[in-house]
Amino acid sequence: ILNVEQSPQSLHVQEGDSTNFTCSFPSSNFYALHWYRWETAKSPEALFVMTLNGDEKKKGRISATLNTKEGYSYLYIKGSQPEDSATYLCAFQTGANNLFFGTGTRLTVIP
Amino acid sequence: EAGVTQFPSHSVIEKGQTVTLRCDPISGHDNLYWYRRVMGKEIKFLLHFVKESKQDESGMPNNRFLAERTGGTYSTLKVQPAELEDSGVYFCASSQGTVFSGNTIYFGEGSWLTVV
């Protein structure tokens, strides 16, 4: 069983604040790290697929970094908006074509 | 382009009954996955199809669960007989290409199952 941990479990930030959260995963048998944004009752939305150590990806105000040697990834949100409120999931992919998810970080942006 | 679609979106059944969940992947996606999230826990892998073949079913919890993908298009996941611990949201996902392409895996909205 692979252990993927996300922290914090939840956080509340004020509109306009920047925030970040962490995903920790095994440093062996790494193939890719996926980030998803999930609003309950909707489809988890793919944000990033990261495969290389040192990768940095950006999509609008959201960006992510990857360190495969130490087994962590950070997700950053700059200037949080209420519509950013969601659960952010990371998932670790080994050579097998399935994903091992963390329990997610639930973000609430307060207007 | 249509995304991954799942039916039903919600289902409430009694313990011992049977439920069949359906998934239509994105057109052209050979890879189809089933995942499940039980309340408060992480999303967990159930199985993976490549076209009509089961590539990996290591996550299926027991023989009460049966997944099929006849013809390599849509897939069904049947739970028979359902138990209380089967309650949760069942996600279907699909992707194009192989594991070596760093491909995005696209998820449906999930089928929310409540067993009472």
PDB file of N, CA and C in Angstrom, chain B residues 12-71:
ATOM      1  N   VAL B  12     -29.877   4.990  -4.045  1.00  0.00           N
ATOM      2  CA  VAL B  12     -30.063   4.519  -2.674  1.00  0.00           C
ATOM      3  C   VAL B  12     -30.694   3.140  -2.762  1.00  0.00           C
ATOM      4  N   ILE B  13     -30.043   2.149  -2.218  1.00  0.00           N
ATOM      5  CA  ILE B  13     -30.562   0.781  -2.281  1.00  0.00           C
ATOM      6  C   ILE B  13     -30.469   0.147  -0.907  1.00  0.00           C
ATOM      7  N   GLU B  14     -31.226  -0.928  -0.743  1.00  0.00           N
ATOM      8  CA  GLU B  14     -31.186  -1.642   0.518  1.00  0.00           C
ATOM      9  C   GLU B  14     -30.080  -2.693   0.496  1.00  0.00           C
ATOM     10  N   LYS B  15     -29.569  -2.966   1.672  1.00  0.00           N
ATOM     11  CA  LYS B  15     -28.575  -4.030   1.822  1.00  0.00           C
ATOM     12  C   LYS B  15     -29.115  -5.308   1.203  1.00  0.00           C
ATOM     13  N   GLY B  16     -28.263  -5.972   0.411  1.00  0.00           N
ATOM     14  CA  GLY B  16     -28.667  -7.213  -0.228  1.00  0.00           C
ATOM     15  C   GLY B  16     -29.143  -7.054  -1.652  1.00  0.00           C
ATOM     16  N   GLN B  17     -29.478  -5.818  -2.021  1.00  0.00           N
ATOM     17  CA  GLN B  17     -29.912  -5.575  -3.398  1.00  0.00           C
ATOM     18  C   GLN B  17     -28.703  -5.457  -4.330  1.00  0.00           C
ATOM     19  N   THR B  18     -29.039  -5.335  -5.599  1.00  0.00           N
ATOM     20  CA  THR B  18     -28.004  -5.231  -6.640  1.00  0.00           C
ATOM     21  C   THR B  18     -28.056  -3.849  -7.259  1.00  0.00           C
ATOM     22  N   VAL B  19     -26.892  -3.312  -7.558  1.00  0.00           N
ATOM     23  CA  VAL B  19     -26.836  -2.024  -8.260  1.00  0.00           C
ATOM     24  C   VAL B  19     -25.829  -2.159  -9.396  1.00  0.00           C
ATOM     25  N   THR B  20     -26.161  -1.560 -10.523  1.00  0.00           N
ATOM     26  CA  THR B  20     -25.244  -1.551 -11.669  1.00  0.00           C
ATOM     27  C   THR B  20     -24.966  -0.107 -12.052  1.00  0.00           C
ATOM     28  N   LEU B  21     -23.713   0.230 -12.059  1.00  0.00           N
ATOM     29  CA  LEU B  21     -23.271   1.578 -12.416  1.00  0.00           C
ATOM     30  C   LEU B  21     -22.700   1.526 -13.830  1.00  0.00           C
ATOM     31  N   ARG B  22     -22.962   2.598 -14.568  1.00  0.00           N
ATOM     32  CA  ARG B  22     -22.482   2.625 -15.945  1.00  0.00           C
ATOM     33  C   ARG B  22     -21.550   3.790 -16.157  1.00  0.00           C
ATOM     34  N   CYS B  23     -20.562   3.579 -17.008  1.00  0.00           N
ATOM     35  CA  CYS B  23     -19.604   4.636 -17.354  1.00  0.00           C
ATOM     36  C   CYS B  23     -19.400   4.664 -18.860  1.00  0.00           C
ATOM     37  N   ASP B  24     -19.519   5.862 -19.433  1.00  0.00           N
ATOM     38  CA  ASP B  24     -19.150   6.077 -20.832  1.00  0.00           C
ATOM     39  C   ASP B  24     -17.886   6.930 -20.857  1.00  0.00           C
ATOM     40  N   PRO B  25     -16.772   6.368 -21.314  1.00  0.00           N
ATOM     41  CA  PRO B  25     -15.526   7.147 -21.306  1.00  0.00           C
ATOM     42  C   PRO B  25     -15.531   8.173 -22.436  1.00  0.00           C
ATOM     43  N   ILE B  26     -14.520   9.012 -22.450  1.00  0.00           N
ATOM     44  CA  ILE B  26     -14.333   9.940 -23.555  1.00  0.00           C
ATOM     45  C   ILE B  26     -14.070   9.118 -24.813  1.00  0.00           C
ATOM     46  N   SER B  27     -14.715   9.524 -25.895  1.00  0.00           N
ATOM     47  CA  SER B  27     -14.598   8.790 -27.146  1.00  0.00           C
ATOM     48  C   SER B  27     -13.131   8.662 -27.567  1.00  0.00           C
ATOM     49  N   GLY B  28     -12.745   7.448 -27.895  1.00  0.00           N
ATOM     50  CA  GLY B  28     -11.376   7.215 -28.349  1.00  0.00           C
ATOM     51  C   GLY B  28     -10.403   6.842 -27.249  1.00  0.00           C
ATOM     52  N   HIS B  29     -10.856   6.906 -26.005  1.00  0.00           N
ATOM     53  CA  HIS B  29      -9.977   6.544 -24.888  1.00  0.00           C
ATOM     54  C   HIS B  29     -10.021   5.035 -24.669  1.00  0.00           C
ATOM     55  N   ASP B  30      -8.889   4.394 -24.850  1.00  0.00           N
ATOM     56  CA  ASP B  30      -8.826   2.953 -24.655  1.00  0.00           C
ATOM     57  C   ASP B  30      -8.767   2.564 -23.178  1.00  0.00           C
ATOM     58  N   ASN B  31      -8.195   3.460 -22.367  1.00  0.00           N
ATOM     59  CA  ASN B  31      -8.014   3.157 -20.949  1.00  0.00           C
ATOM     60  C   ASN B  31      -9.209   3.635 -20.147  1.00  0.00           C
ATOM     61  N   LEU B  32      -9.771   2.734 -19.361  1.00  0.00           N
ATOM     62  CA  LEU B  32     -10.910   3.076 -18.518  1.00  0.00           C
ATOM     63  C   LEU B  32     -10.637   2.541 -17.125  1.00  0.00           C
ATOM     64  N   TYR B  33     -10.917   3.372 -16.134  1.00  0.00           N
ATOM     65  CA  TYR B  33     -10.617   3.023 -14.743  1.00  0.00           C
ATOM     66  C   TYR B  33     -11.877   3.179 -13.909  1.00  0.00           C
ATOM     67  N   TRP B  34     -11.951   2.415 -12.833  1.00  0.00           N
ATOM     68  CA  TRP B  34     -12.945   2.618 -11.778  1.00  0.00           C
ATOM     69  C   TRP B  34     -12.195   2.895 -10.478  1.00  0.00           C
ATOM     70  N   TYR B  35     -12.684   3.915  -9.774  1.00  0.00           N
ATOM     71  CA  TYR B  35     -12.161   4.274  -8.468  1.00  0.00           C
ATOM     72  C   TYR B  35     -13.332   4.414  -7.509  1.00  0.00           C
ATOM     73  N   ARG B  36     -13.043   4.380  -6.209  1.00  0.00           N
ATOM     74  CA  ARG B  36     -14.093   4.531  -5.217  1.00  0.00           C
ATOM     75  C   ARG B  36     -13.580   5.388  -4.059  1.00  0.00           C
ATOM     76  N   ARG B  37     -14.471   6.247  -3.557  1.00  0.00           N
ATOM     77  CA  ARG B  37     -14.142   7.023  -2.367  1.00  0.00           C
ATOM     78  C   ARG B  37     -15.207   6.742  -1.319  1.00  0.00           C
ATOM     79  N   VAL B  38     -14.778   6.113  -0.250  1.00  0.00           N
ATOM     80  CA  VAL B  38     -15.649   5.898   0.888  1.00  0.00           C
ATOM     81  C   VAL B  38     -15.560   7.137   1.771  1.00  0.00           C
ATOM     82  N   MET B  39     -16.644   7.469   2.446  1.00  0.00           N
ATOM     83  CA  MET B  39     -16.744   8.696   3.243  1.00  0.00           C
ATOM     84  C   MET B  39     -15.490   8.957   4.073  1.00  0.00           C
ATOM     85  N   GLY B  40     -14.890  10.129   3.846  1.00  0.00           N
ATOM     86  CA  GLY B  40     -13.777  10.571   4.670  1.00  0.00           C
ATOM     87  C   GLY B  40     -12.436   9.962   4.320  1.00  0.00           C
ATOM     88  N   LYS B  41     -12.455   9.039   3.363  1.00  0.00           N
ATOM     89  CA  LYS B  41     -11.195   8.385   3.006  1.00  0.00           C
ATOM     90  C   LYS B  41     -10.704   8.880   1.636  1.00  0.00           C
ATOM     91  N   GLU B  42      -9.542   8.369   1.248  1.00  0.00           N
ATOM     92  CA  GLU B  42      -9.016   8.763  -0.042  1.00  0.00           C
ATOM     93  C   GLU B  42      -9.689   7.991  -1.174  1.00  0.00           C
ATOM     94  N   ILE B  43      -9.599   8.525  -2.361  1.00  0.00           N
ATOM     95  CA  ILE B  43     -10.081   7.838  -3.558  1.00  0.00           C
ATOM     96  C   ILE B  43      -9.149   6.655  -3.811  1.00  0.00           C
ATOM     97  N   LYS B  44      -9.756   5.480  -3.996  1.00  0.00           N
ATOM     98  CA  LYS B  44      -8.943   4.265  -4.186  1.00  0.00           C
ATOM     99  C   LYS B  44      -9.242   3.590  -5.507  1.00  0.00           C
ATOM    100  N   PHE B  45      -8.202   3.093  -6.108  1.00  0.00           N
ATOM    101  CA  PHE B  45      -8.272   2.383  -7.373  1.00  0.00           C
ATOM    102  C   PHE B  45      -9.019   1.059  -7.214  1.00  0.00           C
ATOM    103  N   LEU B  46      -9.887   0.763  -8.180  1.00  0.00           N
ATOM    104  CA  LEU B  46     -10.561  -0.529  -8.219  1.00  0.00           C
ATOM    105  C   LEU B  46     -10.007  -1.387  -9.357  1.00  0.00           C
ATOM    106  N   LEU B  47     -10.152  -0.893 -10.598  1.00  0.00           N
ATOM    107  CA  LEU B  47      -9.582  -1.662 -11.696  1.00  0.00           C
ATOM    108  C   LEU B  47      -9.389  -0.809 -12.932  1.00  0.00           C
ATOM    109  N   HIS B  48      -8.692  -1.393 -13.894  1.00  0.00           N
ATOM    110  CA  HIS B  48      -8.283  -0.710 -15.109  1.00  0.00           C
ATOM    111  C   HIS B  48      -8.536  -1.622 -16.307  1.00  0.00           C
ATOM    112  N   PHE B  49      -9.236  -1.076 -17.297  1.00  0.00           N
ATOM    113  CA  PHE B  49      -9.432  -1.761 -18.573  1.00  0.00           C
ATOM    114  C   PHE B  49      -8.564  -1.110 -19.640  1.00  0.00           C
ATOM    115  N   VAL B  50      -8.011  -1.919 -20.507  1.00  0.00           N
ATOM    116  CA  VAL B  50      -7.489  -1.429 -21.766  1.00  0.00           C
ATOM    117  C   VAL B  50      -8.368  -2.057 -22.844  1.00  0.00           C
ATOM    118  N   LYS B  51      -9.102  -1.214 -23.503  1.00  0.00           N
ATOM    119  CA  LYS B  51     -10.171  -1.677 -24.402  1.00  0.00           C
ATOM    120  C   LYS B  51     -11.077  -2.613 -23.607  1.00  0.00           C
ATOM    121  N   GLU B  52     -11.305  -3.833 -24.074  1.00  0.00           N
ATOM    122  CA  GLU B  52     -12.227  -4.697 -23.347  1.00  0.00           C
ATOM    123  C   GLU B  52     -11.531  -5.595 -22.330  1.00  0.00           C
ATOM    124  N   SER B  53     -10.218  -5.505 -22.231  1.00  0.00           N
ATOM    125  CA  SER B  53      -9.464  -6.403 -21.352  1.00  0.00           C
ATOM    126  C   SER B  53      -9.185  -5.775 -19.995  1.00  0.00           C
ATOM    127  N   LYS B  54      -9.315  -6.587 -18.952  1.00  0.00           N
ATOM    128  CA  LYS B  54      -8.961  -6.123 -17.617  1.00  0.00           C
ATOM    129  C   LYS B  54      -7.445  -6.158 -17.492  1.00  0.00           C
ATOM    130  N   GLN B  55      -6.848  -4.976 -17.366  1.00  0.00           N
ATOM    131  CA  GLN B  55      -5.400  -4.864 -17.238  1.00  0.00           C
ATOM    132  C   GLN B  55      -4.942  -5.092 -15.801  1.00  0.00           C
ATOM    133  N   ASP B  56      -5.758  -4.600 -14.877  1.00  0.00           N
ATOM    134  CA  ASP B  56      -5.390  -4.669 -13.456  1.00  0.00           C
ATOM    135  C   ASP B  56      -6.684  -4.578 -12.663  1.00  0.00           C
ATOM    136  N   GLU B  57      -6.985  -5.609 -11.905  1.00  0.00           N
ATOM    137  CA  GLU B  57      -8.175  -5.550 -11.054  1.00  0.00           C
ATOM    138  C   GLU B  57      -7.789  -5.772  -9.595  1.00  0.00           C
ATOM    139  N   SER B  58      -6.584  -5.383  -9.255  1.00  0.00           N
ATOM    140  CA  SER B  58      -6.053  -5.619  -7.919  1.00  0.00           C
ATOM    141  C   SER B  58      -6.793  -4.845  -6.832  1.00  0.00           C
ATOM    142  N   GLY B  59      -7.523  -3.789  -7.209  1.00  0.00           N
ATOM    143  CA  GLY B  59      -8.213  -2.996  -6.208  1.00  0.00           C
ATOM    144  C   GLY B  59      -9.639  -3.428  -5.921  1.00  0.00           C
ATOM    145  N   MET B  60     -10.141  -4.399  -6.649  1.00  0.00           N
ATOM    146  CA  MET B  60     -11.516  -4.847  -6.414  1.00  0.00           C
ATOM    147  C   MET B  60     -11.600  -5.479  -5.028  1.00  0.00           C
ATOM    148  N   PRO B  61     -12.534  -5.014  -4.200  1.00  0.00           N
ATOM    149  CA  PRO B  61     -12.532  -5.433  -2.793  1.00  0.00           C
ATOM    150  C   PRO B  61     -12.889  -6.903  -2.567  1.00  0.00           C
ATOM    151  N   ASN B  62     -13.795  -7.438  -3.345  1.00  0.00           N
ATOM    152  CA  ASN B  62     -14.202  -8.842  -3.171  1.00  0.00           C
ATOM    153  C   ASN B  62     -15.045  -9.272  -4.363  1.00  0.00           C
ATOM    154  N   ASN B  63     -15.504 -10.504  -4.341  1.00  0.00           N
ATOM    155  CA  ASN B  63     -16.208 -11.026  -5.516  1.00  0.00           C
ATOM    156  C   ASN B  63     -17.655 -10.554  -5.617  1.00  0.00           C
ATOM    157  N   ARG B  64     -18.053  -9.638  -4.756  1.00  0.00           N
ATOM    158  CA  ARG B  64     -19.382  -9.030  -4.937  1.00  0.00           C
ATOM    159  C   ARG B  64     -19.344  -7.940  -6.000  1.00  0.00           C
ATOM    160  N   PHE B  65     -18.168  -7.601  -6.422  1.00  0.00           N
ATOM    161  CA  PHE B  65     -17.997  -6.554  -7.422  1.00  0.00           C
ATOM    162  C   PHE B  65     -17.596  -7.182  -8.756  1.00  0.00           C
ATOM    163  N   LEU B  66     -18.329  -6.802  -9.814  1.00  0.00           N
ATOM    164  CA  LEU B  66     -18.027  -7.321 -11.145  1.00  0.00           C
ATOM    165  C   LEU B  66     -18.039  -6.179 -12.137  1.00  0.00           C
ATOM    166  N   ALA B  67     -16.933  -6.006 -12.841  1.00  0.00           N
ATOM    167  CA  ALA B  67     -16.835  -4.961 -13.856  1.00  0.00           C
ATOM    168  C   ALA B  67     -16.697  -5.599 -15.218  1.00  0.00           C
ATOM    169  N   GLU B  68     -17.357  -4.967 -16.194  1.00  0.00           N
ATOM    170  CA  GLU B  68     -17.281  -5.449 -17.567  1.00  0.00           C
ATOM    171  C   GLU B  68     -17.133  -4.261 -18.508  1.00  0.00           C
ATOM    172  N   ARG B  69     -16.550  -4.558 -19.644  1.00  0.00           N
ATOM    173  CA  ARG B  69     -16.419  -3.536 -20.689  1.00  0.00           C
ATOM    174  C   ARG B  69     -16.516  -4.248 -22.037  1.00  0.00           C
ATOM    175  N   THR B  70     -17.683  -4.702 -22.325  1.00  0.00           N
ATOM    176  CA  THR B  70     -17.929  -5.439 -23.561  1.00  0.00           C
ATOM    177  C   THR B  70     -17.757  -4.522 -24.757  1.00  0.00           C
ATOM    178  N   GLY B  71     -16.985  -4.959 -25.732  1.00  0.00           N
ATOM    179  CA  GLY B  71     -16.795  -4.172 -26.949  1.00  0.00           C
ATOM    180  C   GLY B  71     -15.828  -3.025 -26.776  1.00  0.00           C
TER     181      GLY B  71
END
